[in-house]
PDB file of C-alpha atoms in Angstrom:
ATOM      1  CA  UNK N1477      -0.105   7.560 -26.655  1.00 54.00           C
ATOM      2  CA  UNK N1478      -2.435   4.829 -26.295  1.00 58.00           C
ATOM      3  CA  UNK N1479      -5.397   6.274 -27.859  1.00 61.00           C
ATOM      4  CA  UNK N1480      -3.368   7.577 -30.905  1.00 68.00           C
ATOM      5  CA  UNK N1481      -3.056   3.850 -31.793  1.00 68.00           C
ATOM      6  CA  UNK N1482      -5.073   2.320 -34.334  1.00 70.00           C
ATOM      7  CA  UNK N1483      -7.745  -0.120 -33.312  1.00 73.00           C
ATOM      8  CA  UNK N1484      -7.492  -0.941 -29.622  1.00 75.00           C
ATOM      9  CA  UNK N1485     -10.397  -0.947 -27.383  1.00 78.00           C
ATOM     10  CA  UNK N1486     -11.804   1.627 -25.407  1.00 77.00           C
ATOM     11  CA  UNK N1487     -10.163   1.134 -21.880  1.00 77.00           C
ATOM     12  CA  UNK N1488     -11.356   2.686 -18.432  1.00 79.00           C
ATOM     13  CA  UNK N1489      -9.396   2.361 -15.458  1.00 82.00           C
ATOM     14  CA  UNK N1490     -10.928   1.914 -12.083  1.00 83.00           C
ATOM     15  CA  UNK N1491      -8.805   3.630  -9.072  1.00 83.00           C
ATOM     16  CA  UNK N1492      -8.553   3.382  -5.591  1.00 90.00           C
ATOM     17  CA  UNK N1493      -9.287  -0.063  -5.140  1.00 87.00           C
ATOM     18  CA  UNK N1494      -8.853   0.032  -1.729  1.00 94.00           C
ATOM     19  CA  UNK N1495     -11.953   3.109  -1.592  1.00 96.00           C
ATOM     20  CA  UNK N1496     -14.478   0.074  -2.473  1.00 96.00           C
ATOM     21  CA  UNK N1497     -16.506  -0.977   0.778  1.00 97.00           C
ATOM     22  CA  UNK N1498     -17.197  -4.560  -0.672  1.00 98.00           C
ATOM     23  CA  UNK N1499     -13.987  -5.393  -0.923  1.00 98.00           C
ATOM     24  CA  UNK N1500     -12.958  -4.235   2.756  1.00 98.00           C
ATOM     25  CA  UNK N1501     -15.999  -6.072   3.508  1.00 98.00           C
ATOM     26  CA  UNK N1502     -14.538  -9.506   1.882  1.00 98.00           C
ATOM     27  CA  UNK N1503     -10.752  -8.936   3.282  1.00 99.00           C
ATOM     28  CA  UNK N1504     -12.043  -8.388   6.749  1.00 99.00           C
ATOM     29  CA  UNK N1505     -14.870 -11.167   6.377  1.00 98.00           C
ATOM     30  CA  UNK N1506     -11.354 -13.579   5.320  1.00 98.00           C
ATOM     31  CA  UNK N1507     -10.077 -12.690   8.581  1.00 98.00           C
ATOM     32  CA  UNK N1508     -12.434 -13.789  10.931  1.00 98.00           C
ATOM     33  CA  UNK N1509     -12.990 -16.680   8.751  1.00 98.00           C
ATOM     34  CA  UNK N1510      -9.694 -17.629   9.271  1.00 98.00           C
ATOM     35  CA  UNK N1511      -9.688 -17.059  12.320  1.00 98.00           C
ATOM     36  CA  UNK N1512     -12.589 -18.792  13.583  1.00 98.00           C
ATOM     37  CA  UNK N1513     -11.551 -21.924  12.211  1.00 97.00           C
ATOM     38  CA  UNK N1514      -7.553 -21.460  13.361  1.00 97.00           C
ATOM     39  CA  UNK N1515      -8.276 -18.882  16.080  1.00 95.00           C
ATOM     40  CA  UNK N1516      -7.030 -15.452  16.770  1.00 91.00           C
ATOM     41  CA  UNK N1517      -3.113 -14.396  17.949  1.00 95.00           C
ATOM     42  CA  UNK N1518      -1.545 -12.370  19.708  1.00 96.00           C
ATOM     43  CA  UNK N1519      -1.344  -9.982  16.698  1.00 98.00           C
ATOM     44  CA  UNK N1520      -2.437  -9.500  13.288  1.00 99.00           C
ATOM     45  CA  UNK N1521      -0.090  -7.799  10.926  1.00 99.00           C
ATOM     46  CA  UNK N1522      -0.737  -6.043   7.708  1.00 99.00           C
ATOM     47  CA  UNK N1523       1.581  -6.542   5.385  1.00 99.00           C
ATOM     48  CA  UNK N1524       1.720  -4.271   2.190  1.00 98.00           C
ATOM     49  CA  UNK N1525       3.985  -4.779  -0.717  1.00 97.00           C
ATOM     50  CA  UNK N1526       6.654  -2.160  -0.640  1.00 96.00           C
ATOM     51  CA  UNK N1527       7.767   1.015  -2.450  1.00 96.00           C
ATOM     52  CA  UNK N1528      11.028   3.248  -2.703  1.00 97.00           C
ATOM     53  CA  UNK N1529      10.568   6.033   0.019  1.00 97.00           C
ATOM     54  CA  UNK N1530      11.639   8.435  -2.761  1.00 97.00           C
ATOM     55  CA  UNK N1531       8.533   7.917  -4.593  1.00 97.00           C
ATOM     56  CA  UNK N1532       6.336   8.839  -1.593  1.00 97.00           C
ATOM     57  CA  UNK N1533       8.856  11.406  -0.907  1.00 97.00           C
ATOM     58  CA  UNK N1534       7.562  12.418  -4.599  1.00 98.00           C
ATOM     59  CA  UNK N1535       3.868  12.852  -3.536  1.00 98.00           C
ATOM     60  CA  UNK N1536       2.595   8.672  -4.487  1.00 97.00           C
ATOM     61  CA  UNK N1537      -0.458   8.132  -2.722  1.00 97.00           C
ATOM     62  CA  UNK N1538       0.312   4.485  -1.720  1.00 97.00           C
ATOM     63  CA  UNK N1539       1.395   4.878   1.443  1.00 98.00           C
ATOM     64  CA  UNK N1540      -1.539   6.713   2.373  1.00 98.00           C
ATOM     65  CA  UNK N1541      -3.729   3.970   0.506  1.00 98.00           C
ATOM     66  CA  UNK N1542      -2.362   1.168   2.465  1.00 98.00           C
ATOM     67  CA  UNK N1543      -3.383   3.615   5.978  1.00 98.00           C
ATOM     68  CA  UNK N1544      -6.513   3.946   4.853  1.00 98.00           C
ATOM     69  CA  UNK N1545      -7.203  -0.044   3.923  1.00 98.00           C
ATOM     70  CA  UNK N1546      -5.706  -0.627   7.318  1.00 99.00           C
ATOM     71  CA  UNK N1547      -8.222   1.777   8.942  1.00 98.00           C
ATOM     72  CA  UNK N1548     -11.565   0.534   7.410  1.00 98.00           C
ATOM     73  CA  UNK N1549     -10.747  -3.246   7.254  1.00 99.00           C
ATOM     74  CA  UNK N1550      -9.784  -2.880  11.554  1.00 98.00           C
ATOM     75  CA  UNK N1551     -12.739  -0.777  11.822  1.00 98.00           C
ATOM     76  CA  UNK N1552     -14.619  -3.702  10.107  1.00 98.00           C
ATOM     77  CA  UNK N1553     -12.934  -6.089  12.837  1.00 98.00           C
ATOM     78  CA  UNK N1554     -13.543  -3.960  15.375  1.00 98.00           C
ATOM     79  CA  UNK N1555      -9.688  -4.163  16.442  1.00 97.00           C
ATOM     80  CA  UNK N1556      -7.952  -1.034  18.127  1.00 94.00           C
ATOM     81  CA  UNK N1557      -4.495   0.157  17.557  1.00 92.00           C
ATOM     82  CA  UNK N1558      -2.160  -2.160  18.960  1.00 94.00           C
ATOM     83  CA  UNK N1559      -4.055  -4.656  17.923  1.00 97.00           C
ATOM     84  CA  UNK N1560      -2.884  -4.986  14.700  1.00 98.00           C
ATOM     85  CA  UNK N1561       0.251  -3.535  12.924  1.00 99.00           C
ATOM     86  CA  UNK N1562       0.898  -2.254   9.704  1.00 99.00           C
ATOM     87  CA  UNK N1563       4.328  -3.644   7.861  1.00 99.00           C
ATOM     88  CA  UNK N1564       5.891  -3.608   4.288  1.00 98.00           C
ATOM     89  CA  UNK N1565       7.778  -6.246   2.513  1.00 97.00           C
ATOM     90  CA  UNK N1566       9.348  -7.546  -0.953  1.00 93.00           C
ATOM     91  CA  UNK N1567      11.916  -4.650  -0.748  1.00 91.00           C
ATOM     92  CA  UNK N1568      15.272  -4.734  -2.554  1.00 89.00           C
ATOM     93  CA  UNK N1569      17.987  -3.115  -3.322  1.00 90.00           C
ATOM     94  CA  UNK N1570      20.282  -0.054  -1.299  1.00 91.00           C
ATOM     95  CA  UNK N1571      17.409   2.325  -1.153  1.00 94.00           C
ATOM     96  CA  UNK N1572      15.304   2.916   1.604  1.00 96.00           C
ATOM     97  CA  UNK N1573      11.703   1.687   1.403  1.00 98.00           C
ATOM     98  CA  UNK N1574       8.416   2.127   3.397  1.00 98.00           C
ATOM     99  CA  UNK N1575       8.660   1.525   6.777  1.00 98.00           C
ATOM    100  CA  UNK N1576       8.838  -0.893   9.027  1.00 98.00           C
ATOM    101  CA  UNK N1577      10.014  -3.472   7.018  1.00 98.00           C
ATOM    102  CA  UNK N1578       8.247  -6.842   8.286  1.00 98.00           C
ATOM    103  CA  UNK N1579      11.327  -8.963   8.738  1.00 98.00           C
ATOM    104  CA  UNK N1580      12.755  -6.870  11.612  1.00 98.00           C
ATOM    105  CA  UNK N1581       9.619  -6.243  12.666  1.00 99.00           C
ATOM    106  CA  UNK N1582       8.548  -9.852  13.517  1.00 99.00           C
ATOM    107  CA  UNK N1583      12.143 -10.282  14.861  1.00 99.00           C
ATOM    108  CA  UNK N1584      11.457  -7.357  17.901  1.00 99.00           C
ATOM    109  CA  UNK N1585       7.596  -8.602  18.427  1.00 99.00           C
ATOM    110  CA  UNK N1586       9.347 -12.037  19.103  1.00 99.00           C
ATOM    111  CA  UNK N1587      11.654 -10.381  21.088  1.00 98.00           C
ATOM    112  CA  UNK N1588       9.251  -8.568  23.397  1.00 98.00           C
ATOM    113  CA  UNK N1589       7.827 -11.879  23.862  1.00 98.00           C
ATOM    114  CA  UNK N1590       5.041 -11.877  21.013  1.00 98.00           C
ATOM    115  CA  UNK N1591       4.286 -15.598  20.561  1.00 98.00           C
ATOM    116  CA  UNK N1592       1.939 -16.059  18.149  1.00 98.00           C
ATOM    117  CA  UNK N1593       1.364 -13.933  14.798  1.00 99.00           C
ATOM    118  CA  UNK N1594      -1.081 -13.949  11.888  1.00 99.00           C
ATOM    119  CA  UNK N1595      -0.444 -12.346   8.683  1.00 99.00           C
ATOM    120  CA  UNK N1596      -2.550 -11.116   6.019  1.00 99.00           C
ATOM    121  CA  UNK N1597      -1.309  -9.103   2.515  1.00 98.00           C
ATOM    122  CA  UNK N1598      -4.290  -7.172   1.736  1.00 98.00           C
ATOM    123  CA  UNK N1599      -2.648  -5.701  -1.364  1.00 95.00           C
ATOM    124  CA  UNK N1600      -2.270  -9.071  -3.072  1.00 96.00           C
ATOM    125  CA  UNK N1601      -5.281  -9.824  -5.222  1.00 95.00           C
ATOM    126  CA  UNK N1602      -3.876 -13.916  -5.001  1.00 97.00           C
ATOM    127  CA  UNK N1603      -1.538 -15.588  -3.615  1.00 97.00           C
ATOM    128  CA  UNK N1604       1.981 -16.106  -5.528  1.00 95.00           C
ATOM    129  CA  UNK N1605       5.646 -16.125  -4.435  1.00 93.00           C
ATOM    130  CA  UNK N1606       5.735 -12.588  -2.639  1.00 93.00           C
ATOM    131  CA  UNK N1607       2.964 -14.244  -0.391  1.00 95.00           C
ATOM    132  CA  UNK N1608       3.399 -17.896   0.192  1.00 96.00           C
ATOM    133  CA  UNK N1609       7.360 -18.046   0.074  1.00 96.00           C
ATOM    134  CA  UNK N1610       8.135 -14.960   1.631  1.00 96.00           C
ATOM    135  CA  UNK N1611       5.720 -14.468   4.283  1.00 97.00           C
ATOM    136  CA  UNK N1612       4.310 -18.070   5.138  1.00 97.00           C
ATOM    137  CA  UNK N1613       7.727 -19.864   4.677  1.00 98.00           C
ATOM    138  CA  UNK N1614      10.641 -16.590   5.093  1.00 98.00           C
ATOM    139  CA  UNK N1615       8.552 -14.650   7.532  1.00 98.00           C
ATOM    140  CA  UNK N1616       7.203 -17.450   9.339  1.00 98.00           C
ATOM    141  CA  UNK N1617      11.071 -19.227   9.761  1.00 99.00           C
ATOM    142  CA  UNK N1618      12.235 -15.399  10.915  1.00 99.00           C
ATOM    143  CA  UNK N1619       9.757 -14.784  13.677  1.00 99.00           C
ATOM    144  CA  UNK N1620      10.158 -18.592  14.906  1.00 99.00           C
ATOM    145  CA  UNK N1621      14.163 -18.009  14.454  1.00 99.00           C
ATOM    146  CA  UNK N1622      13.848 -14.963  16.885  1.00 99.00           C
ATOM    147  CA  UNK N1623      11.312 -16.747  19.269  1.00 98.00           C
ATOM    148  CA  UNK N1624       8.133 -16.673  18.436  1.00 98.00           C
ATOM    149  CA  UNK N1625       5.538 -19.387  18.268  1.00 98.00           C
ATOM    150  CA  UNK N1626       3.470 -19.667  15.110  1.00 98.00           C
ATOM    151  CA  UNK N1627       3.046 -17.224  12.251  1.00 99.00           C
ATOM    152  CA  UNK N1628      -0.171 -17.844  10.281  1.00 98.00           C
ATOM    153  CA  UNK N1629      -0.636 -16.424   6.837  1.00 98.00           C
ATOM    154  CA  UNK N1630      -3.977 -15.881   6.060  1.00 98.00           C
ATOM    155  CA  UNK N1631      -4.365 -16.409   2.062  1.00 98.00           C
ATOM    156  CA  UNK N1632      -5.373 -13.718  -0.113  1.00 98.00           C
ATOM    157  CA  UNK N1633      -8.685 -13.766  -1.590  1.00 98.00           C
ATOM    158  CA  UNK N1634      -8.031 -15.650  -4.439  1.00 97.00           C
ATOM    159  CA  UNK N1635     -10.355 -17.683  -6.753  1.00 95.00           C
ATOM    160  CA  UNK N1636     -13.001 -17.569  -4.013  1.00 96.00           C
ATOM    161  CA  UNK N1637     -16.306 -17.011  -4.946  1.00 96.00           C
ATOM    162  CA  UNK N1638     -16.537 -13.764  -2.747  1.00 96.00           C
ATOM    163  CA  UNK N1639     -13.702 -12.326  -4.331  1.00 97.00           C
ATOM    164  CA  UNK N1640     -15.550 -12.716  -8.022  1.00 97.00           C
ATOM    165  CA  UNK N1641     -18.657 -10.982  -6.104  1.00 97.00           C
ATOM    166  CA  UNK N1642     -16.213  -8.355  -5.306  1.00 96.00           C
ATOM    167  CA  UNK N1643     -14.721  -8.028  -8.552  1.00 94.00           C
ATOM    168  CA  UNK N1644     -17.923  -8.079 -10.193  1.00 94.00           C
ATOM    169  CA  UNK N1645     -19.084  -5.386  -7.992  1.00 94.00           C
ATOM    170  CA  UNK N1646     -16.164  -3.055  -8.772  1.00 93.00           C
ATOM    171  CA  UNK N1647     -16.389  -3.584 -12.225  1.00 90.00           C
ATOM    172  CA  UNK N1648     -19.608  -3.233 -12.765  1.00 88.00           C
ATOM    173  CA  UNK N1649     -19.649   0.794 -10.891  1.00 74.00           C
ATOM    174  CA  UNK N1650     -16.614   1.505 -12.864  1.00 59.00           C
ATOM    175  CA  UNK N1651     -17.632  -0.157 -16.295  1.00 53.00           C
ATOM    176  CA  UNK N1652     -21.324   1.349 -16.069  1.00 46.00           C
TER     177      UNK N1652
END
C-alpha cells in the first residue's frame, strides 16, 4: 500500500531494537548510574509495557524480545536471577495480558518483606505518563501501600546525550 502512493519517501525500517549492543550498553550504563548516585535495592524490576496474551498466543515476538533485553542488559550488570525481575504494566481491559502484571507483583515482594525497589522501563524510549505517573507515582504508592519502603524509578534514557549516540548508532547500520 504504501509504496503504491505517489511521492513519499523511500522508508526503511530498523527491527529488533532491543538486538543492538549499544543500546543495552546505555540502559545498563543508566542503571548503575543511577544507582551509584541513589544506591542499589533490594531488587531491580523490569518493567515492559504490556500486550494481550492472545497476540503472543498468535506467534508476536515481544514477549520473547523483552526476555532477551532482560538477559543481555543483567548480563551487562552482572546480576543473577533473583536479582532482578521481569514485570509488565499499562494493561487494560477484561483480557488477559503478559504476565506478572507489576502491580500485584510489588504488592507480594512487599509482602515477603521486600523493602526497597528500583524500577526501570527499558521499552520506553522517554519518559511520559505510562512511566512517571504509573510507575513512579501508582507503582511507587502500591508497593509503599502493601509495605514496602521506597520504589525508585530510574528514568528512561531520554534526551541524554548517550541516548542520541545510541540512536545515531542504530541509525546509521540500518540507514547505510
Amino acid at each position: 500500500f504504501y509504496q503504491s502512493r505517489y511521492n513519499l519517501p523511500q522508508l526503511e525500517l530498523i527491527r529488533d531494537y532491543y538486538r543492538y549492543s549499544c543500546w543495552q550498553q546505555a540502559i545498563a550504563d543508566s542503571i548503575t548510574g543511577w544507582q551509584s548516585q541513589h544506591g542499589q535495592q533490594d531488587l531491580l524490576i523490569f518493567s515492559f509495557h504490556g500486550l494481550p496474551q492472545l497476540l503472543d498466543h498468535r506467534g508476536d515476538p515481544y514477549r520473547r524480545q523483552c526476555e532477551a533485553s532482560v538477559d543481555a542488559i543483567s548480563k551487562r550488570l552482572g546480576i543473577k536471577s533473583g536479582e532482578y525481575l521481569l514485570c509488565y504494566q499499562s494493561r487494560f481491559g477484561k483480557a488477559a495480558w503478559l504476565q506478572p502484571y507489576l502491580e500485584p507483583e510489588l504488592q507480594r515482594l512487599a509482602s515477603e518483606g521486600v523493602r526497597r525497589v528500583q524500577v526501570v522501563c527499558p521499552c520506553f524510549a522517554v519518559d511520559g505518563i505510562e512511566t512517571l505517573e504509573e510507575i513512579a507515582i501508582r507503582a511507587r504508592r502500591t508497593f509503599i501501600e502493601a509495605g514496602g519502603e521506597s520504589l525508585e524509578y530510574i528514568p528512561a534514557l531520554n534526551d541524554s546525550d548517550r541516548h542520541v549516540a545510541v540512536l545515531t548508532e542504530i541509525l546509521g547500520s540500518g540507514v547505510a
